Coordinates of C-alpha atoms in Angstrom, one line a residue:
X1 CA -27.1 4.8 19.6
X2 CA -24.5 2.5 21.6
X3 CA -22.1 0.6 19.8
X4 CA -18.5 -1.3 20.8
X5 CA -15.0 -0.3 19.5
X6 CA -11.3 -0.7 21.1
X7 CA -10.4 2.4 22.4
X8 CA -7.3 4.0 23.5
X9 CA -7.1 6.2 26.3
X10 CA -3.4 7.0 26.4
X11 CA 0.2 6.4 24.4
X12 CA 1.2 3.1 25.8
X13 CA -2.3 1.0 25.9
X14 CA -3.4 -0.7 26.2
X15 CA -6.5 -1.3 23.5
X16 CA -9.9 -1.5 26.0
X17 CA -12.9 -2.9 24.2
X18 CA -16.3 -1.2 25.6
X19 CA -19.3 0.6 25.0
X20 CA -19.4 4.1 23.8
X21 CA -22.4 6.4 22.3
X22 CA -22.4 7.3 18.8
X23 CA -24.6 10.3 17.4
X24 CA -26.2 10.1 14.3
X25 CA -24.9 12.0 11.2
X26 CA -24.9 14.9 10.2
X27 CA -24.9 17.1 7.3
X28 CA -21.8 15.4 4.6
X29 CA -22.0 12.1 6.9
X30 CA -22.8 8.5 7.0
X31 CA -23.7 5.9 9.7
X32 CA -21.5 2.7 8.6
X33 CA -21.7 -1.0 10.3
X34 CA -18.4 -2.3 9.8
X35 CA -17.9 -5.4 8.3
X36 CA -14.3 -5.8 8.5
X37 CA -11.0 -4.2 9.9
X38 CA -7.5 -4.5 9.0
X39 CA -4.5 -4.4 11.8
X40 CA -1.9 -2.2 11.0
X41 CA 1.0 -1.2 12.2
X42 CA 0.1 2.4 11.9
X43 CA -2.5 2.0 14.9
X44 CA 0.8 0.4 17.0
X45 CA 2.7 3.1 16.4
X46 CA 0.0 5.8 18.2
X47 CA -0.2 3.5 21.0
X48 CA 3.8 3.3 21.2
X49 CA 4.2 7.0 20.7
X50 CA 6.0 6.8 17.6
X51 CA 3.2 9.0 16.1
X52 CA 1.5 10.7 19.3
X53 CA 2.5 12.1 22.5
X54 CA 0.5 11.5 26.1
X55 CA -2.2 13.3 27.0
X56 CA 0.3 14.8 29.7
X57 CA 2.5 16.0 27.3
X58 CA -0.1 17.4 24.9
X59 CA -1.7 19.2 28.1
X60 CA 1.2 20.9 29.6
X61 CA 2.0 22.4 25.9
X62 CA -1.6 23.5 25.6
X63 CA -2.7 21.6 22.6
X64 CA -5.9 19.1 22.1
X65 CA -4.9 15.6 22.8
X66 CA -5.5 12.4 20.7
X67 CA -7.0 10.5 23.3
X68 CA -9.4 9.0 24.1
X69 CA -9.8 7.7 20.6
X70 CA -11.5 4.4 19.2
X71 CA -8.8 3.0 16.5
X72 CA -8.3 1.8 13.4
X73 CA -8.4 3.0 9.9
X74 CA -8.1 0.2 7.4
X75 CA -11.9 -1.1 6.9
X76 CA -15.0 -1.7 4.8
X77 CA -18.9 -1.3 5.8
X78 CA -22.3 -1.2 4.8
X79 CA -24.0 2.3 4.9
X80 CA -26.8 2.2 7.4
X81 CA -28.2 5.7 7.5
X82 CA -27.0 9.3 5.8
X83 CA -27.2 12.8 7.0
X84 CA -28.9 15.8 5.3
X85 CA -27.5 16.5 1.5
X86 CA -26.4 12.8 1.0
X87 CA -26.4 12.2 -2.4
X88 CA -23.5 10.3 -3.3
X89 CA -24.6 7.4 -0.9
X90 CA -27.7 4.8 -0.1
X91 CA -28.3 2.8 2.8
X92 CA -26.8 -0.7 2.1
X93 CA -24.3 0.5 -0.1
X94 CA -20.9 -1.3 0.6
X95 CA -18.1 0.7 1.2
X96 CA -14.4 0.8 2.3
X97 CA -13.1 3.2 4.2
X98 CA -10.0 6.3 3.6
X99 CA -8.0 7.6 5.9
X100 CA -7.4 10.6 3.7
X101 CA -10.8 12.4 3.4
X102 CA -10.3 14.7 0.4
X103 CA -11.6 17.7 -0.4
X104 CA -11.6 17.8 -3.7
X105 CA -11.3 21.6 -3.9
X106 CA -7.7 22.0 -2.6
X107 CA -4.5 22.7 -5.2
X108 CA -3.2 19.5 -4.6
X109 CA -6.8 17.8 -5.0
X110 CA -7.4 19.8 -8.1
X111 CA -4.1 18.8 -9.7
X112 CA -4.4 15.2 -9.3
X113 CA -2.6 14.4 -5.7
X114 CA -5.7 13.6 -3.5
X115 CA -3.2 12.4 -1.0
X116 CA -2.3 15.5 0.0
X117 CA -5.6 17.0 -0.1
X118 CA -5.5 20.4 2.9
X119 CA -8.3 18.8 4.6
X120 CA -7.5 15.3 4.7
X121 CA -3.8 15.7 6.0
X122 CA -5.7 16.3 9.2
X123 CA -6.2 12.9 9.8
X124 CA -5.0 12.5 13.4
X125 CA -6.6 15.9 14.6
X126 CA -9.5 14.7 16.7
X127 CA -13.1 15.3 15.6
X128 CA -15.4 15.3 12.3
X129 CA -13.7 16.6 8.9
X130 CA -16.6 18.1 8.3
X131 CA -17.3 20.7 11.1
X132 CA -14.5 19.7 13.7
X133 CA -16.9 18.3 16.1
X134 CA -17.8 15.1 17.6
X135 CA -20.0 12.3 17.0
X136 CA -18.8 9.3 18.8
X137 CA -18.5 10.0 23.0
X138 CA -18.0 7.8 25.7
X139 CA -20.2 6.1 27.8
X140 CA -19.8 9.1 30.7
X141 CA -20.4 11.5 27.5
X142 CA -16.7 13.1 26.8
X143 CA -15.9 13.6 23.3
X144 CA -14.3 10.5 21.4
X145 CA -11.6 11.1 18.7
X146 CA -11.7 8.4 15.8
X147 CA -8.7 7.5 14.1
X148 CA -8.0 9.1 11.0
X149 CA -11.5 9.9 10.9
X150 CA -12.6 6.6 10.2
X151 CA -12.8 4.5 13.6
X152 CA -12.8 0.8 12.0
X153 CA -12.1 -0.8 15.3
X154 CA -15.5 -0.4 16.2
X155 CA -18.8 -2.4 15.1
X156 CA -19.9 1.2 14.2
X157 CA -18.7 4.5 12.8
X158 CA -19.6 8.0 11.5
X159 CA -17.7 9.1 9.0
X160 CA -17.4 12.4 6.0
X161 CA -18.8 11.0 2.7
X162 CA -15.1 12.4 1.7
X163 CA -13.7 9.2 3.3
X164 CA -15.3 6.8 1.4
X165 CA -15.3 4.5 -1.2
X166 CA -18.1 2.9 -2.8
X167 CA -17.9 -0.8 -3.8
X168 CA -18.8 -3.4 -6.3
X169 CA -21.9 -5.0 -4.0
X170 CA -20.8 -8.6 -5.4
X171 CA -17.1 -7.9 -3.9
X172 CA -16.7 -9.8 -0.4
X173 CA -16.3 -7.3 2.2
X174 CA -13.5 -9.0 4.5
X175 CA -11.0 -8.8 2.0
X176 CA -12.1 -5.7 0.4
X177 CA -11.1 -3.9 4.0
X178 CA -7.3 -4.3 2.7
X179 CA -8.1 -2.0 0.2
X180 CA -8.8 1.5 2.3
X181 CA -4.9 1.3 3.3
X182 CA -2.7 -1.7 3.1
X183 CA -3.1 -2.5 -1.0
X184 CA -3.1 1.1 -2.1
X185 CA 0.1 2.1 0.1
X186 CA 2.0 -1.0 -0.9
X187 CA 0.8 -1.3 -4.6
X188 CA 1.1 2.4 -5.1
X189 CA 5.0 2.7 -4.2
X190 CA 5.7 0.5 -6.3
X191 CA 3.2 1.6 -9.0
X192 CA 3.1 5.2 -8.5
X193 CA 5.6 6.7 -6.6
X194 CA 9.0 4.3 -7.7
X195 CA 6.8 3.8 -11.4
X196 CA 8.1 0.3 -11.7
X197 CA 8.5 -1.0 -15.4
X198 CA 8.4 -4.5 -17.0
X199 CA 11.4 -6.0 -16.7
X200 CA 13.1 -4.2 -13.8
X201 CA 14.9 -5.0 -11.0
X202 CA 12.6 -4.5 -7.5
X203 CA 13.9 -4.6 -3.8
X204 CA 10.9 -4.6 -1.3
X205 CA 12.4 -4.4 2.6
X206 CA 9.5 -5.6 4.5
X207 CA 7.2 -8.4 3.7
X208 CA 4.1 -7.4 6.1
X209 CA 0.9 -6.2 4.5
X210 CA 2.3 -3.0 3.2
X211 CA 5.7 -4.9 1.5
X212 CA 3.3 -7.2 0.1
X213 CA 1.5 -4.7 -1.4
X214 CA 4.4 -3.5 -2.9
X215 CA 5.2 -7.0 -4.0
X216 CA 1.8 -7.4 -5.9
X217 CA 2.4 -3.8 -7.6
X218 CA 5.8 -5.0 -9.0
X219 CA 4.6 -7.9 -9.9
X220 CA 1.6 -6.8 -11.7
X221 CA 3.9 -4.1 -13.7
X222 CA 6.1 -6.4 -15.2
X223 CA 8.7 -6.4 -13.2
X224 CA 11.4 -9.0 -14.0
X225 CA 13.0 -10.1 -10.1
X226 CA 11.6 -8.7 -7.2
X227 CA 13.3 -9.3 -4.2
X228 CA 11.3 -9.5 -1.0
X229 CA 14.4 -8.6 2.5
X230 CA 12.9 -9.6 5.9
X231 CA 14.0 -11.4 9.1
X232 CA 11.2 -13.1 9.8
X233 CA 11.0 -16.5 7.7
X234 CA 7.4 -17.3 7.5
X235 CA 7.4 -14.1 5.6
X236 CA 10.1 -15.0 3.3
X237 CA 8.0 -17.9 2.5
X238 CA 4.6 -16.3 2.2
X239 CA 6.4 -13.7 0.2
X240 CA 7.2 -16.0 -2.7
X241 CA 3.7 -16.8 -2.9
X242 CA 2.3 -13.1 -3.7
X243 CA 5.4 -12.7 -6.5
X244 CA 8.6 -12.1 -5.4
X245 CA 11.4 -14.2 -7.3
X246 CA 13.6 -14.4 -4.4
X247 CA 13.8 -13.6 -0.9
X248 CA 16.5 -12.7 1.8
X249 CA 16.7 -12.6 5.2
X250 CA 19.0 -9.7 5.6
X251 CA 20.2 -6.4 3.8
X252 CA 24.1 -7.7 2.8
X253 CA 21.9 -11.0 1.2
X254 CA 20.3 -8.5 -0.6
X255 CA 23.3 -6.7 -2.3
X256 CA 24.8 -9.7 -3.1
X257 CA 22.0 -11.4 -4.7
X258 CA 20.9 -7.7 -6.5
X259 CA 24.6 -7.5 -7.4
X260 CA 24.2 -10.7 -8.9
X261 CA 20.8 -10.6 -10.6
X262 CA 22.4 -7.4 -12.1
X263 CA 25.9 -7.7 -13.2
X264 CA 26.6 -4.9 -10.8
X265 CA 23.8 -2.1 -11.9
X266 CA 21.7 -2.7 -8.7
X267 CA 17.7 -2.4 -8.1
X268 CA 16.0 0.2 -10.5
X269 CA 13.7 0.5 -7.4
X270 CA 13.7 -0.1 -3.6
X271 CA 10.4 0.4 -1.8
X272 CA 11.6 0.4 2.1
X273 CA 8.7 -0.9 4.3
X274 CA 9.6 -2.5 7.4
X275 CA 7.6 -2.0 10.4
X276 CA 9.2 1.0 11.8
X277 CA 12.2 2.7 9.6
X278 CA 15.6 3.3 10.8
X279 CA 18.4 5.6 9.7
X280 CA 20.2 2.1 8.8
X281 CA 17.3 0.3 6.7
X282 CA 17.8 4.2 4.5
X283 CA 21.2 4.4 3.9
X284 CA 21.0 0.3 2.7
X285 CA 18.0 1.3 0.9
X286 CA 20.4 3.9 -0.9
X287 CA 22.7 1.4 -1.7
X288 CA 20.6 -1.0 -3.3
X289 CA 19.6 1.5 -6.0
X290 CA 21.3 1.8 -9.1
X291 CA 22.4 5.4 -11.0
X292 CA 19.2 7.1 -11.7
X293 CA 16.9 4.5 -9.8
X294 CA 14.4 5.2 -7.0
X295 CA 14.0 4.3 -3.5
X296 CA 10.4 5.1 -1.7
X297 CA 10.0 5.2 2.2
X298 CA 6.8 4.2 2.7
X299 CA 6.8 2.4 6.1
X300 CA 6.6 4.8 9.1
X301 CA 9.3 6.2 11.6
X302 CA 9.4 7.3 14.7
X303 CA 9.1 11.1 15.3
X304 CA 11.9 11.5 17.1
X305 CA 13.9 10.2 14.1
X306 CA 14.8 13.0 12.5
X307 CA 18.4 12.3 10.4
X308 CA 19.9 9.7 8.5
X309 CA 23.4 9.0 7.4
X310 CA 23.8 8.5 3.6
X311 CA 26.7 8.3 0.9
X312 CA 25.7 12.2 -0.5
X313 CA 28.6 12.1 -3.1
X314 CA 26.9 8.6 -4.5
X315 CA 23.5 10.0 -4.1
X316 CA 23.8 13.4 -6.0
X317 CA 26.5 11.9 -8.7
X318 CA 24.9 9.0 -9.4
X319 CA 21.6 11.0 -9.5
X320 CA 19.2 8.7 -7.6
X321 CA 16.1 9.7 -5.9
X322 CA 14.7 9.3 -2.3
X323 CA 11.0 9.6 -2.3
X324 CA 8.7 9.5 -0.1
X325 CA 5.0 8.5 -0.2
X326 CA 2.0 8.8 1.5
X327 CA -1.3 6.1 0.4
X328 CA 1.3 4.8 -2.1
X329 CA 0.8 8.4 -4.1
X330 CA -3.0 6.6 -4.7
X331 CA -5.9 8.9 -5.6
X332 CA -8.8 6.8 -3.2
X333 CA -11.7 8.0 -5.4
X334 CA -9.7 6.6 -8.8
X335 CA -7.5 4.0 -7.5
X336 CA -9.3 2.1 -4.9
X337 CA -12.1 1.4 -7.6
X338 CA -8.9 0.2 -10.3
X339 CA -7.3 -1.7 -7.0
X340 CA -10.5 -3.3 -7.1
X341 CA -10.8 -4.8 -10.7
X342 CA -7.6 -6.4 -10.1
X343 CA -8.9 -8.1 -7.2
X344 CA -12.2 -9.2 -9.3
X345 CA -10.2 -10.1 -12.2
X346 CA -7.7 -12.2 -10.1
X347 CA -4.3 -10.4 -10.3
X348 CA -4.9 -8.6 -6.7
X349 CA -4.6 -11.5 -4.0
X350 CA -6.1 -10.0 -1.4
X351 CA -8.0 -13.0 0.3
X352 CA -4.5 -14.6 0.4
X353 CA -3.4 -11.9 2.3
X354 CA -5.2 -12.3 5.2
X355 CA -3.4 -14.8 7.4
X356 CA -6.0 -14.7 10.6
X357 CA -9.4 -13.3 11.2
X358 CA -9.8 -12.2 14.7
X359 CA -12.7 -11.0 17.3
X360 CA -12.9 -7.2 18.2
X361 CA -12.2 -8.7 22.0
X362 CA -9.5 -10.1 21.0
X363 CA -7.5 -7.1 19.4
X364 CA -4.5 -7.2 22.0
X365 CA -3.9 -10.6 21.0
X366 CA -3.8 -9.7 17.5
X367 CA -1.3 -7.2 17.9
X368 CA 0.8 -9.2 19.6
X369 CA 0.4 -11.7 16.7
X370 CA 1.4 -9.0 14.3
X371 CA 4.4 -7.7 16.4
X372 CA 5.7 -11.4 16.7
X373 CA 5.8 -11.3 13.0
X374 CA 3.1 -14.5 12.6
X375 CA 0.5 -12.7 9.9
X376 CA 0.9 -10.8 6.8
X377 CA -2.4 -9.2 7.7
X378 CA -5.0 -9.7 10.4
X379 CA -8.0 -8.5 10.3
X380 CA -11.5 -8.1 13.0
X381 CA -14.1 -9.5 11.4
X382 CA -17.6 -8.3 12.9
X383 CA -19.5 -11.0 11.4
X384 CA -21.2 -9.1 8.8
X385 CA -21.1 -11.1 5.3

C-alpha cells in the first residue's frame, strides 16, 4: 500500500513529507493507522547529529546508514491488519506505540528491566526487529528505515507486536500518544529511577514534555516542593500548572530557593531534562542534591559529549548518586497500562499537556515551534478519533 510520512534523508533536514510504499506484515507484525504523534526532541537530535552521523560519514567507515528514515516514535494507532501468528492483537484494537521492542526472553527482560531488553536497544539500527528487513520503501523502491522501529510520523506504519501497547478502547487516542515516550520517561525518573517519596524535596531542570513528566511523577508521589528550573517563562508558568510549587528561571535561583526550602540539606532528587545536556547543567545538577540524594539524567546529549567536570570529593563523601535512565526505567508492557489508569482516574494530565495540534505537512513548523520553546508538547494529529 501507499501511505505519507516525513522523512529524513540526511543529518541536517530537513523533514520532507511524501509518499512512500509500505508492505504488509509479516510474521510478529501489525499494520497500524496512526492516530496521533508526539514531537520530541529526540527526533531533533537525529536530524542535528547529536545522535546520528551523515550518510557520508557512515559510508566511508563502512557501516549501514540511518537514512533515509520516516520519523518519529512517540504515537498511538488503531491496528488495521496482523501478520501470520498474531495472537496478542485484533484489527481495531487501539494501541500506543514503544520505542523499546522487548523481547521478553533477554536477562535483563527476564529480571524485570524491559528497558534494556538485547533486542530492543537496537532501536536506531534500520529495519524490522523481527527479521532485520524492510517493510516500508520509497516511492523509487529503496529500503526505508523507521525510527526506533515505530515510524509515528507517518499516517501509517508496520511495526513488531513487541512494540506495542494495547489500550483501554474508551481512552482518547490524541493524548494517549504521550504515553509511548514522553509520560513514561518523565514520570519514571522521578518514579522509578530517583524513587521520589512523600514529602521530599524535587529539582526538575527542564519543563518540556519530558520535565513535565517528571513534574507529574513527583507530584503524584508525594513529594512536598518540587521545583521546576527553565529559561523559557511560558514554561515556568505552565509548569505550576502540572505541580511544581515553585519555579526558577536559572540554576543559582535554584540553589538559593532549594537552600532555602531546606535549611541547607538540598533536593533529595534532581531529575536533569533540558533539551540537550551539558557538562554544566551536570555538575549544577550535582550540587543541588543533598548527602545520599539522587540525580537522574534523563534528557539526551550530544555524542560528542563525552566528560563532565564534577566536585568528586563532594560526590563520593557525601555519597550521592548519578543515575541515568532510559524510558524513565519504565517496563512498557506494565507501566504504560498503570501510566494509563492515572490518566483515566484524573491524576495524569496528559490532555493539558498538549499545547498545539499540528498537520503532518506542517512538521517543520512544529519543530520550530518546539525549538523556540512555545509548547510543552505538540503533537500531528491525523484526524483519526
Amino acid at each position: 500500500m501507499r501511505s505519507r510520512g516525513a522523512i529524513l534523508h540526511d543529518v541536517g533536514g530537513p523533514w520532507s513529507v511524501e509518499e512512500f510504499e509500505l508492505d504488509p506484515p509479516r510474521a510478529g507484525e501489525v499494520l497500524v493507522e496512526v492516530a496521533a504523534a508526539g514531537l520530541c526532541h529526540s527526533d531533533d537530535h537525529i536530524l542535528k547529529g547529536d545522535m546520528s552521523a551523515p550518510n557520508e560519514v557512515l559510508q566511508s567507515l563502512g557501516l549501514p546508514t540511518m537514512f533515509p528514515m520516516v520519523g518519529g516514535h512517540e504515537g498511538s494507532g488503531v491496528v488495521r491488519e496482523i501478520g501470520p501468528g498474531v495472537t496478542e492483537f485484533a484489527v481495531g484494537d487501539h494501541v500506543v506505540m514503544t520505542f523499546v521492542a522487548v523481547c521478553g526472553q533477554c536477562r535483563w527482560c527476564a529480571t524485570g528491566m524491559e528497558y534494556l531488553c538485547d533486542k530492543g536497544i537496537g532501536t536506531m539500527v534500520p529495519g524490522m526487529p523481527t527479521d532485520g528487513t524492510f517493510r516500508h520503501h520509497t516511492t523509487a523502491g529503496k529500503p526505508l528505515g523507521h525510527l526506533a522501529k515505530v515510524g509515528a510520523f507517518a499516517e501509517h506504519t508496520v511495526v513488531s507486536v513487541n512494540s506495542l501497547i494495547k489500550l483501554e478502547p474508551q481512552l482518547p487516542l490524541v493524548p494517549s500518544a504521550l504515553l509511548s515516550c514522553a509520560i513514561p520517561t518523565g514520570y519514571g525518573s522521578a518514579a522509578n529511577r530517583a524513587g521520589v517519596r512523600g514529602g521530599d524535596v524535587v529539582v526538575v531542570i527542564g519543563a518540556g514534555g519530558i520535565g513535565t513528566g517528571a513534574i507529574q511523577g513527583a507530584r503524584i508521589n508525594g513529594a512536598a516542593h518540587i521545583v521546576a528550573v527553565d529559561p523559557v517563562e511560558f514554561k515556568q508558568k505552565s509548569a505550576l500548572r502540572f505541580g511544581a510549587t515553585h519555579s526558577v528561571a536559572s540554576i543559582p535561583e535554584a540553589l538559593d530557593l532549594v537552600r532555602d526550602l531546606t535549611y541547607g540539606v538540598m533536593a533529595d532528587s534532581v531529575v536533569v531534562s533540558p533539551s540537550l545536556i551539558t557538562a554544566d547543567d551536570v555538575r549544577d545538577a550535582v550540587a543541588l542534591t543533598r548527602k545520599g540524594g539522587t540525580c537522574v539524567l534523563t534528557g539526551m546529549t550530544s555524542q560528542l559529549q563525552q566528560s563532565v567536570n564534577i566536585n568528586l570529593q563532594d560526590f563520593i563523601l557525601m555519597n550521592k548518586t548519578l543515575a541515568g535512565t532510559i524510558f524513565g526505567s519504565c517496563n512498557a508492557k506494565a507501566d504504560i497500562a498503570r501510566l494509563a489508569r492515572l490518566y483515566r482516574t484524573g491524576q495524569l494530565q496528559l490532555d493539558e499537556m498538549i499545547t498545539r495540534r499540528y498537520r503532518l505537512d506542517d512538521i517543520n513548523d512544529a519543530y520550530a515551534d518546539l525549538l523556540n520553546g512555545e509548547i510543552v508538547r505538540g503533537v500531528i494529529d491525523y484526524g483519526l478519533s
